CSV table of C-alpha atoms in Angstrom, one decimal:
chain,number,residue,atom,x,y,z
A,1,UNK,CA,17.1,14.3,-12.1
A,2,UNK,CA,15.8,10.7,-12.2
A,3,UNK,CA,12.2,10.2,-11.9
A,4,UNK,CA,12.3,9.1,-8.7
A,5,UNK,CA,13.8,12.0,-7.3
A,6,UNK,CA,11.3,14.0,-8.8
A,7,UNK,CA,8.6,12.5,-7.5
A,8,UNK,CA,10.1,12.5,-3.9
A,9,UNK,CA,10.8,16.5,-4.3
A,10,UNK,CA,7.4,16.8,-5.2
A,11,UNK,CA,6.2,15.3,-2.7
A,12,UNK,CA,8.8,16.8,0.3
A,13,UNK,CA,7.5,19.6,-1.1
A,14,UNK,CA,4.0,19.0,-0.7
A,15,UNK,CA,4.5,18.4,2.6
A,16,UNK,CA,6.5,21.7,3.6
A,17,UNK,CA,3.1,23.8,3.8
A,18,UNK,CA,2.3,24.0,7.4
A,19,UNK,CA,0.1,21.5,8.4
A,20,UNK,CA,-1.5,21.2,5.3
A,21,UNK,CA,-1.1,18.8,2.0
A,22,UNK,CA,-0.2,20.9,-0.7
A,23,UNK,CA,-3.2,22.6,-2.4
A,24,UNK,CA,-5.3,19.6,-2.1
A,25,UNK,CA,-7.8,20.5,0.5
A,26,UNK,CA,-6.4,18.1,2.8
A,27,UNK,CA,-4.9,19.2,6.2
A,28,UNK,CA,-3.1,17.1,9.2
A,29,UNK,CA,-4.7,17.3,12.3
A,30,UNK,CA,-3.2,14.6,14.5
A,31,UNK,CA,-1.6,10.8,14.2
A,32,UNK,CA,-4.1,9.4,11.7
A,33,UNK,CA,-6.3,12.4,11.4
A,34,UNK,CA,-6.9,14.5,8.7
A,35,UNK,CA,-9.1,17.5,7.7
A,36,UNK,CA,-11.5,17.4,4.7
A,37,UNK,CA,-12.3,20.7,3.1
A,38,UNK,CA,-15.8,22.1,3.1
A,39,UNK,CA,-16.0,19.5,6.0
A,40,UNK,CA,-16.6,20.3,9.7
A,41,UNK,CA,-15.6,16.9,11.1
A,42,UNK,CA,-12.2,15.7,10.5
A,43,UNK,CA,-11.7,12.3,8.8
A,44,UNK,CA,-9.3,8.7,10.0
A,45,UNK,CA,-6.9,7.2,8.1
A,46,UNK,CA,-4.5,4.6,8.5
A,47,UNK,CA,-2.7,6.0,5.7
A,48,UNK,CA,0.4,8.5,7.1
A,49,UNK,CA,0.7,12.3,5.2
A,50,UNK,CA,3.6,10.8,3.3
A,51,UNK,CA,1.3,8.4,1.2
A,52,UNK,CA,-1.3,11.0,1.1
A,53,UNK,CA,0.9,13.2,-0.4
A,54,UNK,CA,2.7,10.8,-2.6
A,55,UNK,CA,-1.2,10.0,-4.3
A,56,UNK,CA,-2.0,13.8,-4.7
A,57,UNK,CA,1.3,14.5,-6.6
A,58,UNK,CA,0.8,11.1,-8.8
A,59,UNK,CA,-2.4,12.5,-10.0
A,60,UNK,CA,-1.5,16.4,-10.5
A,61,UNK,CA,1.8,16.0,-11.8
A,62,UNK,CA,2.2,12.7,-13.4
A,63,UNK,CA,-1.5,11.3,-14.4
A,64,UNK,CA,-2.3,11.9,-18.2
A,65,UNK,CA,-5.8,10.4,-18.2
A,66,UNK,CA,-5.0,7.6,-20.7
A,67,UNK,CA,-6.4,4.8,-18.2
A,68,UNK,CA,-8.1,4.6,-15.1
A,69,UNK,CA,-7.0,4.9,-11.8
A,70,UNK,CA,-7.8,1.6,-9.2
A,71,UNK,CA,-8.6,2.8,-5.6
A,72,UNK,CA,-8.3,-0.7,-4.4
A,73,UNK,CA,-8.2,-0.3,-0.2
A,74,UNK,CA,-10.0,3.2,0.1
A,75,UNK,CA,-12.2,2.8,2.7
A,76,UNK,CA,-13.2,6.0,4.5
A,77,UNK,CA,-11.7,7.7,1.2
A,78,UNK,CA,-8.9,9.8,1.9
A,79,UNK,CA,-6.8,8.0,-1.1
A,80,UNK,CA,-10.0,8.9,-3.0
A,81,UNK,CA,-10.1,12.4,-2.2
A,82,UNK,CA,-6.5,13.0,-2.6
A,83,UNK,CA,-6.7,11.6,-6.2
A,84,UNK,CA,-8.8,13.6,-6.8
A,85,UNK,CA,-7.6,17.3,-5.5
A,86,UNK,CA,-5.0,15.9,-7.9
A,87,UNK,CA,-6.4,14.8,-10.8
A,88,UNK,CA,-8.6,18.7,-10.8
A,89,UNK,CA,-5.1,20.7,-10.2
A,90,UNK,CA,-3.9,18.5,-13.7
A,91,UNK,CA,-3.9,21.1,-16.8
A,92,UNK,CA,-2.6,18.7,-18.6
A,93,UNK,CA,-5.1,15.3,-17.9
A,94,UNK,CA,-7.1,14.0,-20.5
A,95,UNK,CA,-10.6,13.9,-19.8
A,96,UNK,CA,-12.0,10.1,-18.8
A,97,UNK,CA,-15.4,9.4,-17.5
A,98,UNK,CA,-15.3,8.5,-14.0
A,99,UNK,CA,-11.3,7.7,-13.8
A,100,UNK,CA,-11.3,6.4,-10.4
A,101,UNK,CA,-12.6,3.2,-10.2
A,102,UNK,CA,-12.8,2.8,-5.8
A,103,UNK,CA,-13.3,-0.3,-4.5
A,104,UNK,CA,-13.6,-1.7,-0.9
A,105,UNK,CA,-16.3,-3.9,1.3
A,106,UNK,CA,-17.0,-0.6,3.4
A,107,UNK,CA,-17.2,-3.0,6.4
A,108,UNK,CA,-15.5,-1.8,9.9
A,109,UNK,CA,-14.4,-4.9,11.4
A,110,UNK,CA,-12.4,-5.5,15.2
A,111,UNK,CA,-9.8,-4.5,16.2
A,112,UNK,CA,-10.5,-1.4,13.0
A,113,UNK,CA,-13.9,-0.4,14.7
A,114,UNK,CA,-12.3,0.9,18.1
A,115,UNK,CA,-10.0,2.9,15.7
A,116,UNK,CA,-12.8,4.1,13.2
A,117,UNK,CA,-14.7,5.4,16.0
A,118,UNK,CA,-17.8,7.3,14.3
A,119,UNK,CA,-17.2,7.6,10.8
A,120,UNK,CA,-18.9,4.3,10.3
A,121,UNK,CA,-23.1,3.0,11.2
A,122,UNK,CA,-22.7,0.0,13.7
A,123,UNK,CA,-24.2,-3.0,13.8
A,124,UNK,CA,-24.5,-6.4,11.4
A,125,UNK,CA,-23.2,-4.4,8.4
A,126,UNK,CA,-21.2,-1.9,10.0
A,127,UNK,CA,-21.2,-0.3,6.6
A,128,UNK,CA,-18.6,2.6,6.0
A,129,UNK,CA,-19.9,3.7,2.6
A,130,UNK,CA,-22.1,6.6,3.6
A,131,UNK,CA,-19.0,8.5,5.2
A,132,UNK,CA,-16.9,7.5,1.6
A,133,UNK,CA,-19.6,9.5,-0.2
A,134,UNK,CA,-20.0,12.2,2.3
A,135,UNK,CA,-16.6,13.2,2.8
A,136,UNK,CA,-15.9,12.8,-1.4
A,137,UNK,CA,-19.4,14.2,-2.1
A,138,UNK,CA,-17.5,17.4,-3.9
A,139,UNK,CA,-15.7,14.1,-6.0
A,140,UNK,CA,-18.5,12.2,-7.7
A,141,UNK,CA,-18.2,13.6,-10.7
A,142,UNK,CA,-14.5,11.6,-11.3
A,143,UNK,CA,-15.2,8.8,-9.3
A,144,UNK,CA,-17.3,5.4,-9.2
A,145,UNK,CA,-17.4,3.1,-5.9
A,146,UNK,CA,-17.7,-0.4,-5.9
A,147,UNK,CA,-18.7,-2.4,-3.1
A,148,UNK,CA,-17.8,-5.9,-1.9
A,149,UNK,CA,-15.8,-8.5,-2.4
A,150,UNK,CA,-13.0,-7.8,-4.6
A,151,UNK,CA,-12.5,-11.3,-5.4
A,152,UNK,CA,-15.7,-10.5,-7.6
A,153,UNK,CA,-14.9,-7.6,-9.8
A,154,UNK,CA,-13.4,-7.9,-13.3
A,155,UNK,CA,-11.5,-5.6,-15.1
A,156,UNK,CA,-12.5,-5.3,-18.7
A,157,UNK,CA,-9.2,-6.5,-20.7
A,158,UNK,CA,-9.9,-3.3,-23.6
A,159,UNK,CA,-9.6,-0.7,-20.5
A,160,UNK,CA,-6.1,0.6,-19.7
A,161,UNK,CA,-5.0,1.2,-16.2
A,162,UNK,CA,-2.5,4.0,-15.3
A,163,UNK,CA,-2.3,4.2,-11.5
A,164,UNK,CA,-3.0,1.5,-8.9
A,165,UNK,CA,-3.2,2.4,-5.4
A,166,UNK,CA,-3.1,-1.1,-3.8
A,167,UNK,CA,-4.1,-1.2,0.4
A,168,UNK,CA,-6.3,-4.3,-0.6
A,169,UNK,CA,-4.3,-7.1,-0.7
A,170,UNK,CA,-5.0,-8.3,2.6
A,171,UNK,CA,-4.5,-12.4,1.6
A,172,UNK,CA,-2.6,-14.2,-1.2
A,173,UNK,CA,-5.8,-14.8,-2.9
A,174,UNK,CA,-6.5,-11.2,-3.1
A,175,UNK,CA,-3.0,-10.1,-3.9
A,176,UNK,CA,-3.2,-13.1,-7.3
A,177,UNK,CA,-6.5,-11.2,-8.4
A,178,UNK,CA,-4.6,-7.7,-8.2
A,179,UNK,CA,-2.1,-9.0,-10.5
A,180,UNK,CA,-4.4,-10.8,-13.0
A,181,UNK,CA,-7.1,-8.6,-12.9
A,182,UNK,CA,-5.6,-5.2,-12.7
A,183,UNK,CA,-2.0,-5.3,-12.9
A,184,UNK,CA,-2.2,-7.0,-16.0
A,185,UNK,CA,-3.6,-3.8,-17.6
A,186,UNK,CA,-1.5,-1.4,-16.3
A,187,UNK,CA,-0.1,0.8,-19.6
A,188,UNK,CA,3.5,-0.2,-20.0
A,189,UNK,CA,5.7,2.5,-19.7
A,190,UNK,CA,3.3,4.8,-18.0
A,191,UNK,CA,1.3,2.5,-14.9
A,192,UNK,CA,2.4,3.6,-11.6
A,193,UNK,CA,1.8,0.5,-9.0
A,194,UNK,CA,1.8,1.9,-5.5
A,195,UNK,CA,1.7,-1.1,-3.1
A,196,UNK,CA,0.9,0.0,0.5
A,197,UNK,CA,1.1,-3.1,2.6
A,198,UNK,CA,5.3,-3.9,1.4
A,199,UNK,CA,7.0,-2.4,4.2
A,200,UNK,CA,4.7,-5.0,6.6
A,201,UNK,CA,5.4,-8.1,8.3
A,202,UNK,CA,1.9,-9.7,7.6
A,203,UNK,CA,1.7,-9.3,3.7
A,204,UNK,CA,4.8,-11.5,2.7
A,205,UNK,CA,3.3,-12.1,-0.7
A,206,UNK,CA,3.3,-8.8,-1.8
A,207,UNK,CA,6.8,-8.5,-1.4
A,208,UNK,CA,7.8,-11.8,-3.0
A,209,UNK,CA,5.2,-11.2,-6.2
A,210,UNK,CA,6.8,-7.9,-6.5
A,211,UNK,CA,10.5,-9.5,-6.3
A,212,UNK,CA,9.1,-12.2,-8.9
A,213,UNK,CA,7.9,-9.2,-11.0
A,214,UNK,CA,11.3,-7.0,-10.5
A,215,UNK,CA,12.6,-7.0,-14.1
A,216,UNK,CA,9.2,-5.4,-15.0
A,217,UNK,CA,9.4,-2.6,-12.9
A,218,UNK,CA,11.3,0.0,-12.1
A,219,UNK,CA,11.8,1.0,-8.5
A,220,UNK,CA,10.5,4.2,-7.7
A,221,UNK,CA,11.2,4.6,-4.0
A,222,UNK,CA,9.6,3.8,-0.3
A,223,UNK,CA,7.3,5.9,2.0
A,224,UNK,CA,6.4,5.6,5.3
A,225,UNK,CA,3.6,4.2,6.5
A,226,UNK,CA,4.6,0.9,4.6
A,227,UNK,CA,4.5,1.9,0.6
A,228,UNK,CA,6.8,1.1,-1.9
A,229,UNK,CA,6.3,2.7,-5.8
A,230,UNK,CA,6.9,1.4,-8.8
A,231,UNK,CA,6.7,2.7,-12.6
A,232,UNK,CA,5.7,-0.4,-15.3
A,233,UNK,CA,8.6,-0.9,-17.9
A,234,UNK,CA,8.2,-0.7,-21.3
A,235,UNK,CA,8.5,-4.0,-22.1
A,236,UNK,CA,5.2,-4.7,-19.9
A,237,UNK,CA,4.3,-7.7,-17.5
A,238,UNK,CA,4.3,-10.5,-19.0
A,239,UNK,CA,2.5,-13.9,-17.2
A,240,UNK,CA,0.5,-11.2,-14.9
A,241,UNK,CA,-2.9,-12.6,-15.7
A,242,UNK,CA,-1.9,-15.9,-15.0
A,243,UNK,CA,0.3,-15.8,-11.6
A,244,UNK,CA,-0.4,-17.6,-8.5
A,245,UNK,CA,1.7,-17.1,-6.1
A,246,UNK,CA,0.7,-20.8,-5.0
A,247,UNK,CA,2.1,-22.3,-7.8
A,248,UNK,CA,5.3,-20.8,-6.4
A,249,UNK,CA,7.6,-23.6,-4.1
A,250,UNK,CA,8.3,-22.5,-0.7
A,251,UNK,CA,12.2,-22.4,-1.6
A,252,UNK,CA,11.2,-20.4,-4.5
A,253,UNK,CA,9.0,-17.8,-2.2
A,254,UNK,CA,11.9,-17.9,0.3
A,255,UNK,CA,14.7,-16.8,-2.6
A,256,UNK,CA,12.2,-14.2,-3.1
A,257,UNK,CA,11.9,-12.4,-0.3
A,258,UNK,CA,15.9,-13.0,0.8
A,259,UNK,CA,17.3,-11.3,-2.2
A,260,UNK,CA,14.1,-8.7,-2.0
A,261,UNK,CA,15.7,-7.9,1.3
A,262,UNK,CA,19.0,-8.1,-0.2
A,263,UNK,CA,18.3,-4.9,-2.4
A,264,UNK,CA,16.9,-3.1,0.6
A,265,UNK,CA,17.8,0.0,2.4
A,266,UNK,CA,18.5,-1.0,5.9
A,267,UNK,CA,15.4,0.1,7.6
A,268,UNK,CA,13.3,-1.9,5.4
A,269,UNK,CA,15.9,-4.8,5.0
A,270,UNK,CA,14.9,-5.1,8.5
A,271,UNK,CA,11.2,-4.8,8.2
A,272,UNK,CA,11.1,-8.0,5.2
A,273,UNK,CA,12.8,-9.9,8.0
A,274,UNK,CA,9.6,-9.9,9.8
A,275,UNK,CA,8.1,-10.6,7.2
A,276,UNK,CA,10.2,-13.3,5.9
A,277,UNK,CA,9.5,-15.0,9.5
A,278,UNK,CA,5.8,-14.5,9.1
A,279,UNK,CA,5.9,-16.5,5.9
A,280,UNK,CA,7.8,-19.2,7.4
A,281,UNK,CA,4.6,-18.9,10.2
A,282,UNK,CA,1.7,-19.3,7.4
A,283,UNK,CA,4.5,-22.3,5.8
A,284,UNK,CA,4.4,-23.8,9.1
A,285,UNK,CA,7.7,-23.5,10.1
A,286,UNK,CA,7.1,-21.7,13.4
A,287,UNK,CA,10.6,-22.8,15.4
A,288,UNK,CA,12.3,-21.3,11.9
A,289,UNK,CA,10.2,-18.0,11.7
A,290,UNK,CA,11.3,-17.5,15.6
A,291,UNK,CA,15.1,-18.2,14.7
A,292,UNK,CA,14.8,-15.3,12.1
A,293,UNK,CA,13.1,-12.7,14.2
A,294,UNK,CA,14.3,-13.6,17.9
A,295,UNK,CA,17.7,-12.5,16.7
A,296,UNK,CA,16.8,-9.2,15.9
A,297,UNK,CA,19.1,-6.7,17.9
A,298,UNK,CA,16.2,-3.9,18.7
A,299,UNK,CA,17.7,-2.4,21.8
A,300,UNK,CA,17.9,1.1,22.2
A,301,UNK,CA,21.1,1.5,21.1
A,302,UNK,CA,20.4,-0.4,17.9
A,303,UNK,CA,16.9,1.8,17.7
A,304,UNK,CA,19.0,5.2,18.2
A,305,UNK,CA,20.9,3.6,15.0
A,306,UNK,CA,18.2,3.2,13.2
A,307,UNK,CA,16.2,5.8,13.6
A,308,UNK,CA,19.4,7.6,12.5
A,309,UNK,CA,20.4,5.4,9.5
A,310,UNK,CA,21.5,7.5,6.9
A,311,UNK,CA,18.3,7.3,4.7
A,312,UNK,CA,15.9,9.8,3.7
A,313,UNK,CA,13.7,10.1,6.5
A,314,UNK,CA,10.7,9.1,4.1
A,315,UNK,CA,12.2,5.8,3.6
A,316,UNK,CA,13.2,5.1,7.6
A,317,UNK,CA,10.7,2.4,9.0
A,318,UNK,CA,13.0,1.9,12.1
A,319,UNK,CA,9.6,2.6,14.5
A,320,UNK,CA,7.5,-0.4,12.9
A,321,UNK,CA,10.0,-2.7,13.5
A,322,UNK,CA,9.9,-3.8,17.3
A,323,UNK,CA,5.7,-4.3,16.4
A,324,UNK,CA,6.5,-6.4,13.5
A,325,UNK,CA,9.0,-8.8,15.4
A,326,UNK,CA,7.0,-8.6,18.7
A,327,UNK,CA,3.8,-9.9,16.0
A,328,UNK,CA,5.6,-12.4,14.7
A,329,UNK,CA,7.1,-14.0,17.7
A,330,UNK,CA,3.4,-14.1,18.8
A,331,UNK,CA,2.3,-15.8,15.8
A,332,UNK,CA,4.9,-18.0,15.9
A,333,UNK,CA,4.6,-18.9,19.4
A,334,UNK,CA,1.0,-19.7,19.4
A,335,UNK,CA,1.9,-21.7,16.4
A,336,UNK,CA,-1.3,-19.1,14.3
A,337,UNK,CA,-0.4,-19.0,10.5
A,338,UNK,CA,-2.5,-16.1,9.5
A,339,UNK,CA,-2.3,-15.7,5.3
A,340,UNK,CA,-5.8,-16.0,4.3
């Protein structure tokens, strides 16, 4: 078997125990809503149990402890915690101080606030850090939090990375400090990049740096929510810790993302149209961003066909797609470029 199908049994797997995620003290409650063990409130997520999953098995079955982990995105700390069941089910992990490395603002801001509910203190700061370190108080023995802006962290360059879990790159200027700041130490042959955001309309760049980076990868498979996972070739990344995706020409971004969606199961083929629309929206190019998307054919028929394509069901991101065009012809309409 391939590495990629071993990862994806692993992770099916995972998932086939009732409501809960493997062994990692993690169970599903609802949409969005977990259970923490040796808690008594349950704990939000906009992650889905397929990503949750897919972080547990990274670190129990594939992590060997020869570089750090980057939590970049973790917020209430469910990717945190799941690392971190992991990393203590792995007999065969080298011990690291501290290998994850968290980082967020810990900020709860609209429309995130109606959906975050309790689990953060309201007011100016609206500061979501205590519930990080009560819900992963059982994990701060292998973990370190950093808070604010990621713009201002630095990765030391003589500190190998192994596994990045990316939900942080929110704007092109965060998505060119991933790259030259993290990405640009993961451990060739051995770094795992999981990047959360590519299966979404408003993210463009991610998919385009990742299409820029493609001979440096290999392809690893998608997951729903909106994750697509990658392994670091041998021959490493070279250029990482000086790309900017601005020095990029809009024809050049464009290529990207067509032939990204070129070498896309149909589901997500679908989803990088929106996505190629919303970059033609933050280019300016509002009347060609609606002649991508307004075309669409999401009727119910073509729905029933997608939600039926013959993909893994993992990989089927048929019921994002009428939200994504719907956004974009919004965006486009009220003429709102939106890249940060």
């Amino acid at each position: 078997m391939s590495l990629k199908s071993d990862i994806q049994t692993a992770v099916l797997k995972t998932l086939q125990t009732g409501n809960a995620i493997g062994n990692s003290g993690i169970s599903i409650q609802g949409p969005k809503v977990f259970g923490i063990e040796g808690q008594q409130t349950a704990l939000k997520s906009m992650l889905e149990p397929y990503e949750i999953a897919l972080l547990y098995v990274l670190a129990k079955d594939y992590y060997s402890g020869a570089g750090y982990i980057v939590d970049a995105g973790c917020l209430f700390g469910i990717s945190t915690f799941a690392l971190a069941a992991g990393i203590r089910q792995n007999a065969d992990c080298a011990k690291i101080d501290l290998p994850i490395q968290s980082f967020d603002l810990f900020e709860v801001n609209p429309p995130y606030d109606k959906f975050a509910a309790e689990f953060h203190t309201f007011g100016p700061t609206s500061n979501a850090l205590g519930t990080f370190l009560k819900f992963n108080a059982a994990n701060l023995d292998l973990l370190s939090p950093h808070q604010g802006d990621f713009l201002n962290w630095k990765w030391k360059a003589d500190a190998p990375v192994e596994i990045i879990f990316n939900d942080l790159s929110k704007t092109v200027g965060l998505n060119n400090h991933m790259f030259q700041q993290f990405v640009s130490r993961l451990i060739p042959g051995k770094g795992f990049f999981f990047q959360q955001d590519y299966v979404h309309f408003a993210e463009w760049w991610i998919a385009a740096s990742m299409e820029y980076f493609a001979d440096s990868f290999e392809e690893l498979g998608y997951y729903y929510g909106a994750t697509k996972l990658y392994r670091l070739k041998e021959s490493g990344i070279p250029g990482a810790a000086e790309f900017n995706l601005r020095d990029l020409s809009f024809d050049t971004i464009e290529g990207l993302l067509k032939r990204a969606m070129e070498r896309a199961p149909v589901t997500v083929r679908e989803a990088l149209q929106t996505a190629l629309g919303m970059f033609y929206v933050d280019s300016g190019k509002f009347d060609l961003a609606l002649q991508t998307v307004m075309p669409m054919k999401l009727n119910q028929e073509r729905m029933e066909e997608l939600m039926n394509a013959e993909v893994p069901e993992h990989e089927n991101f048929a019921r994002i797609l009428p939200s994504n065009r719907r956004k974009v012809i919004e965006y486009a309409k009220n003429r709102t470029p939106n890249a940060g």
